[in-house]
Amino acid sequence: MTTASEETRVPPRYIQVEETLRALLDTGGYRPGDKLPPEPELAAQIGVSRATLREALRSFEQQGIISRRQGVGTFVNPRPLYIDSGLETLESIEMLLQSRQLTPILRQRQVRSERALPKAAQRLNLKEGAPLTVLASTYVVADSPVAYLLEVVPTGVVDESTAAAWDMSLLDGLLQHRAFFDLGYGVAHIAPVHGSEEICAALDVDAQTPLFFIEQTVFTGAGTPCFYSRNYYLPQIFDFHVIRKLRE
């Protein structure tokens, strides 16, 4: 049974100071690497004792939010990159990252023409050996690789020269030029996998690192497959979820 005193219990003072300090770091213009004011000045700014401030700073240091250097000062650490996203909307990696005020950068990109192997031919409902345009791309955010995309499209939909001219993923190009491409929906399969040597090198991870793998086929509004991708994401950065509703 909850008592009135428990309902109105006030959190410890240093917890309140943590919340105030966190808000200060978020809104006070501090960037990674910036030095915080000396403890007496910071304590006066927040309106707490130095002892309480030290306790809050100690907690922040344990969380990796700040670093304290003996005789030098207290510095703001870079924030770990974390992206939480649903999978209900068909969107490109550029759209996903930009919606979170992140700037995606193409660090490596290969565009080539290939003949359809059995799996790609099956996914795209083509004959084996049909001409394909293939893009292999590594995406980077804040100098850290976050995803590797292997995208395949029939040459009759997007040829090699067109894909090479797009400074974006194939899916982003198709979505941006929707007036010319009839995109309807995507069917995705999700699994944890280990990457190949090429993929691990692109993402700067070792062969034992599990990756978030999404294999997707995009269809036209009429249900014709027009695009196929095999995308690899770093699970320590991406957390995908699906919203499930009750059966009607």
CSV table of C-alpha atoms in Angstrom, one decimal:
chain,number,residue,atom,x,y,z
A,1,MET,CA,0.0,0.0,0.0
A,2,THR,CA,1.4,3.4,-0.9
A,3,THR,CA,1.3,6.1,1.8
A,4,ALA,CA,0.9,9.8,1.3
A,5,SER,CA,4.5,10.3,2.4
A,6,GLU,CA,5.8,7.9,-0.2
A,7,GLU,CA,3.7,9.6,-2.9
A,8,THR,CA,5.3,13.0,-2.1
A,9,ARG,CA,8.8,11.7,-1.4
A,10,VAL,CA,11.4,14.2,-2.7
A,11,PRO,CA,14.3,12.7,-4.6
A,12,PRO,CA,17.8,13.1,-3.1
A,13,ARG,CA,19.3,16.6,-3.6
A,14,TYR,CA,22.1,15.4,-5.8
A,15,ILE,CA,19.5,13.8,-8.2
A,16,GLN,CA,17.8,17.2,-8.5
A,17,VAL,CA,21.1,18.8,-9.1
A,18,GLU,CA,21.8,16.2,-11.8
A,19,GLU,CA,18.6,17.2,-13.6
A,20,THR,CA,19.5,20.8,-13.4
A,21,LEU,CA,23.0,20.2,-14.6
A,22,ARG,CA,21.8,18.0,-17.4
A,23,ALA,CA,19.5,20.8,-18.6
A,24,LEU,CA,22.4,23.3,-18.3
A,25,LEU,CA,24.5,21.1,-20.6
A,26,ASP,CA,21.7,20.7,-23.1
A,27,THR,CA,20.8,24.4,-23.3
A,28,GLY,CA,23.9,26.2,-22.1
A,29,GLY,CA,25.8,26.0,-25.4
A,30,TYR,CA,28.3,23.4,-24.2
A,31,ARG,CA,29.8,21.2,-26.9
A,32,PRO,CA,31.9,18.0,-26.6
A,33,GLY,CA,35.4,19.0,-25.4
A,34,ASP,CA,34.2,22.2,-23.7
A,35,LYS,CA,35.5,22.9,-20.2
A,36,LEU,CA,32.9,23.5,-17.5
A,37,PRO,CA,33.3,26.5,-15.1
A,38,PRO,CA,35.3,25.9,-11.9
A,39,GLU,CA,33.3,24.2,-9.1
A,40,PRO,CA,32.7,27.3,-7.0
A,41,GLU,CA,31.3,29.2,-10.0
A,42,LEU,CA,29.2,26.3,-11.2
A,43,ALA,CA,27.8,25.6,-7.7
A,44,ALA,CA,26.8,29.3,-7.4
A,45,GLN,CA,25.3,29.2,-10.9
A,46,ILE,CA,23.1,26.2,-10.0
A,47,GLY,CA,22.5,27.4,-6.5
A,48,VAL,CA,23.8,24.4,-4.5
A,49,SER,CA,26.7,23.6,-2.2
A,50,ARG,CA,30.0,22.4,-3.7
A,51,ALA,CA,29.6,19.1,-1.9
A,52,THR,CA,26.3,18.4,-3.6
A,53,LEU,CA,27.7,19.5,-6.9
A,54,ARG,CA,30.6,17.2,-6.5
A,55,GLU,CA,28.3,14.3,-5.9
A,56,ALA,CA,26.3,15.1,-9.1
A,57,LEU,CA,29.5,15.5,-11.1
A,58,ARG,CA,30.8,12.1,-9.8
A,59,SER,CA,27.6,10.5,-11.1
A,60,PHE,CA,28.0,12.2,-14.4
A,61,GLU,CA,31.6,11.0,-14.6
A,62,GLN,CA,30.5,7.4,-14.0
A,63,GLN,CA,27.9,7.8,-16.7
A,64,GLY,CA,30.5,9.0,-19.2
A,65,ILE,CA,28.9,12.4,-19.6
A,66,ILE,CA,31.9,14.3,-18.4
A,67,SER,CA,35.6,13.7,-17.7
A,68,ARG,CA,37.6,15.3,-14.9
A,69,ARG,CA,41.3,15.9,-15.4
A,70,GLN,CA,43.3,16.4,-12.3
A,71,GLY,CA,44.6,20.0,-12.1
A,72,VAL,CA,43.1,20.9,-15.5
A,73,GLY,CA,39.3,20.9,-15.1
A,74,THR,CA,36.0,19.2,-16.0
A,75,PHE,CA,35.2,18.6,-19.7
A,76,VAL,CA,32.1,17.6,-21.6
A,77,ASN,CA,32.4,14.2,-23.3
A,78,PRO,CA,31.0,13.4,-26.8
A,79,ARG,CA,27.6,11.9,-26.5
A,80,PRO,CA,27.3,8.3,-27.7
A,81,LEU,CA,25.3,8.1,-30.9
A,82,TYR,CA,22.0,6.3,-30.4
A,83,ILE,CA,19.1,6.1,-32.9
A,84,ASP,CA,15.7,4.6,-31.9
A,85,SER,CA,13.3,4.1,-34.8
A,86,GLY,CA,10.2,2.2,-35.7
A,87,LEU,CA,10.0,0.2,-38.9
A,88,GLU,CA,6.5,1.0,-39.9
A,89,THR,CA,7.4,3.7,-42.4
A,90,LEU,CA,9.3,3.1,-45.6
A,91,GLU,CA,12.1,5.6,-45.4
A,92,SER,CA,15.7,5.9,-46.5
A,93,ILE,CA,18.7,6.1,-44.2
A,94,GLU,CA,19.1,9.7,-45.1
A,95,MET,CA,15.5,10.5,-44.0
A,96,LEU,CA,16.0,8.5,-40.8
A,97,LEU,CA,19.1,10.3,-39.7
A,98,GLN,CA,18.1,13.7,-40.8
A,99,SER,CA,14.8,13.4,-38.9
A,100,ARG,CA,17.1,13.2,-35.8
A,101,GLN,CA,19.2,16.2,-36.7
A,102,LEU,CA,22.1,14.0,-37.8
A,103,THR,CA,24.1,14.5,-40.9
A,104,PRO,CA,24.7,11.3,-42.9
A,105,ILE,CA,27.9,11.2,-45.0
A,106,LEU,CA,28.7,8.7,-47.7
A,107,ARG,CA,32.2,7.6,-46.9
A,108,GLN,CA,32.5,4.8,-49.5
A,109,ARG,CA,30.3,4.2,-52.5
A,110,GLN,CA,30.6,1.7,-55.3
A,111,VAL,CA,28.2,1.7,-58.3
A,112,ARG,CA,28.4,-1.2,-60.7
A,113,SER,CA,26.4,-3.2,-63.2
A,114,GLU,CA,25.9,-6.9,-62.6
A,115,ARG,CA,23.8,-9.9,-63.8
A,116,ALA,CA,21.1,-11.2,-61.5
A,117,LEU,CA,22.1,-14.2,-59.4
A,118,PRO,CA,19.4,-16.6,-58.3
A,119,LYS,CA,18.4,-14.8,-55.1
A,120,ALA,CA,18.2,-11.3,-56.5
A,121,ALA,CA,16.4,-12.7,-59.5
A,122,GLN,CA,13.8,-14.3,-57.2
A,123,ARG,CA,13.4,-11.2,-55.1
A,124,LEU,CA,12.9,-9.0,-58.1
A,125,ASN,CA,10.9,-11.5,-60.2
A,126,LEU,CA,13.5,-11.5,-63.0
A,127,LYS,CA,15.2,-14.1,-65.0
A,128,GLU,CA,18.7,-15.1,-63.9
A,129,GLY,CA,21.3,-13.0,-65.7
A,130,ALA,CA,19.0,-10.0,-66.0
A,131,PRO,CA,20.9,-6.7,-65.9
A,132,LEU,CA,21.0,-5.0,-62.5
A,133,THR,CA,22.4,-1.8,-61.0
A,134,VAL,CA,24.1,-2.4,-57.7
A,135,LEU,CA,25.2,0.2,-55.0
A,136,ALA,CA,27.4,-0.6,-52.0
A,137,SER,CA,27.5,2.3,-49.6
A,138,THR,CA,29.0,3.0,-46.2
A,139,TYR,CA,27.3,5.7,-44.1
A,140,VAL,CA,29.1,7.7,-41.5
A,141,VAL,CA,27.8,10.1,-38.8
A,142,ALA,CA,30.2,12.2,-36.8
A,143,ASP,CA,33.2,10.3,-38.3
A,144,SER,CA,31.8,7.0,-37.1
A,145,PRO,CA,30.5,4.3,-39.6
A,146,VAL,CA,26.9,3.5,-38.8
A,147,ALA,CA,25.5,1.4,-41.7
A,148,TYR,CA,26.5,-0.5,-44.8
A,149,LEU,CA,23.9,-0.7,-47.6
A,150,LEU,CA,23.8,-3.1,-50.5
A,151,GLU,CA,21.1,-2.0,-52.9
A,152,VAL,CA,20.0,-3.7,-56.1
A,153,VAL,CA,17.6,-2.4,-58.8
A,154,PRO,CA,16.8,-3.6,-62.3
A,155,THR,CA,18.8,-1.6,-64.9
A,156,GLY,CA,15.5,-0.8,-66.6
A,157,VAL,CA,14.4,1.1,-63.5
A,158,VAL,CA,17.7,2.9,-62.6
A,159,ASP,CA,20.8,2.5,-64.8
A,160,GLU,CA,24.4,2.7,-63.6
A,161,SER,CA,25.0,6.3,-64.8
A,162,THR,CA,21.8,7.6,-63.1
A,163,ALA,CA,22.6,5.9,-59.8
A,164,ALA,CA,26.2,7.2,-60.0
A,165,ALA,CA,24.8,10.8,-60.4
A,166,TRP,CA,22.7,10.4,-57.3
A,167,ASP,CA,24.7,11.5,-54.2
A,168,MET,CA,22.4,9.4,-52.0
A,169,SER,CA,21.1,5.9,-51.4
A,170,LEU,CA,19.1,4.2,-54.1
A,171,LEU,CA,16.0,4.2,-51.9
A,172,ASP,CA,16.4,7.9,-51.2
A,173,GLY,CA,16.7,8.6,-54.9
A,174,LEU,CA,13.6,6.6,-55.7
A,175,LEU,CA,11.7,8.4,-53.0
A,176,GLN,CA,12.9,11.8,-54.1
A,177,HIS,CA,11.8,11.0,-57.7
A,178,ARG,CA,8.5,9.4,-56.8
A,179,ALA,CA,6.9,11.2,-59.8
A,180,PHE,CA,8.8,8.8,-62.0
A,181,PHE,CA,8.7,5.7,-59.8
A,182,ASP,CA,5.6,4.0,-58.5
A,183,LEU,CA,6.6,3.0,-55.0
A,184,GLY,CA,4.0,1.3,-52.9
A,185,TYR,CA,5.3,-0.6,-49.9
A,186,GLY,CA,8.2,-2.7,-48.6
A,187,VAL,CA,8.5,-6.1,-47.1
A,188,ALA,CA,11.4,-6.5,-44.7
A,189,HIS,CA,13.0,-9.4,-42.9
A,190,ILE,CA,15.1,-8.7,-39.8
A,191,ALA,CA,17.9,-10.9,-38.3
A,192,PRO,CA,21.1,-10.7,-36.3
A,193,VAL,CA,24.1,-11.6,-38.5
A,194,HIS,CA,27.9,-11.5,-38.7
A,195,GLY,CA,29.2,-9.4,-41.6
A,196,SER,CA,31.5,-10.5,-44.3
A,197,GLU,CA,35.1,-9.4,-44.3
A,198,GLU,CA,34.2,-6.5,-46.6
A,199,ILE,CA,31.3,-5.4,-44.5
A,200,CYS,CA,33.2,-5.6,-41.2
A,201,ALA,CA,36.0,-3.5,-42.7
A,202,ALA,CA,33.6,-0.9,-43.9
A,203,LEU,CA,31.9,-0.7,-40.5
A,204,ASP,CA,35.3,-0.9,-38.7
A,205,VAL,CA,34.2,-3.9,-36.5
A,206,ASP,CA,35.6,-7.4,-36.1
A,207,ALA,CA,34.1,-10.5,-37.5
A,208,GLN,CA,32.5,-11.5,-34.2
A,209,THR,CA,30.5,-8.3,-33.9
A,210,PRO,CA,26.7,-9.0,-34.4
A,211,LEU,CA,25.0,-6.7,-36.9
A,212,PHE,CA,21.4,-5.7,-37.3
A,213,PHE,CA,20.5,-7.0,-40.7
A,214,ILE,CA,17.4,-5.8,-42.7
A,215,GLU,CA,16.7,-7.5,-46.0
A,216,GLN,CA,14.0,-5.6,-47.9
A,217,THR,CA,12.1,-5.8,-51.1
A,218,VAL,CA,10.2,-2.7,-52.3
A,219,PHE,CA,7.1,-3.1,-54.5
A,220,THR,CA,5.1,-0.8,-56.7
A,221,GLY,CA,1.6,0.1,-55.9
A,222,ALA,CA,0.5,-2.8,-58.2
A,223,GLY,CA,2.7,-5.3,-56.3
A,224,THR,CA,5.6,-5.6,-58.7
A,225,PRO,CA,9.0,-5.9,-57.0
A,226,CYS,CA,11.2,-3.0,-58.1
A,227,PHE,CA,14.0,-2.7,-55.6
A,228,TYR,CA,15.9,-5.0,-53.2
A,229,SER,CA,18.4,-4.2,-50.4
A,230,ARG,CA,20.5,-5.9,-47.8
A,231,ASN,CA,21.3,-3.4,-45.1
A,232,TYR,CA,23.6,-3.8,-42.1
A,233,TYR,CA,23.4,-1.6,-39.0
A,234,LEU,CA,25.5,-1.3,-35.9
A,235,PRO,CA,23.2,-2.5,-33.0
A,236,GLN,CA,25.0,-0.3,-30.4
A,237,ILE,CA,23.8,2.7,-32.4
A,238,PHE,CA,20.4,1.6,-33.9
A,239,ASP,CA,17.5,0.2,-31.9
A,240,PHE,CA,14.6,-0.7,-34.2
A,241,HIS,CA,11.1,-1.5,-32.9
A,242,VAL,CA,7.7,-2.3,-34.3
A,243,ILE,CA,4.4,-1.0,-32.9
A,244,ARG,CA,1.9,-3.8,-32.6
A,245,LYS,CA,-1.8,-3.4,-32.3
A,246,LEU,CA,-4.5,-5.7,-31.1
A,247,ARG,CA,-6.3,-7.8,-33.7
A,248,GLU,CA,-9.7,-6.2,-34.6
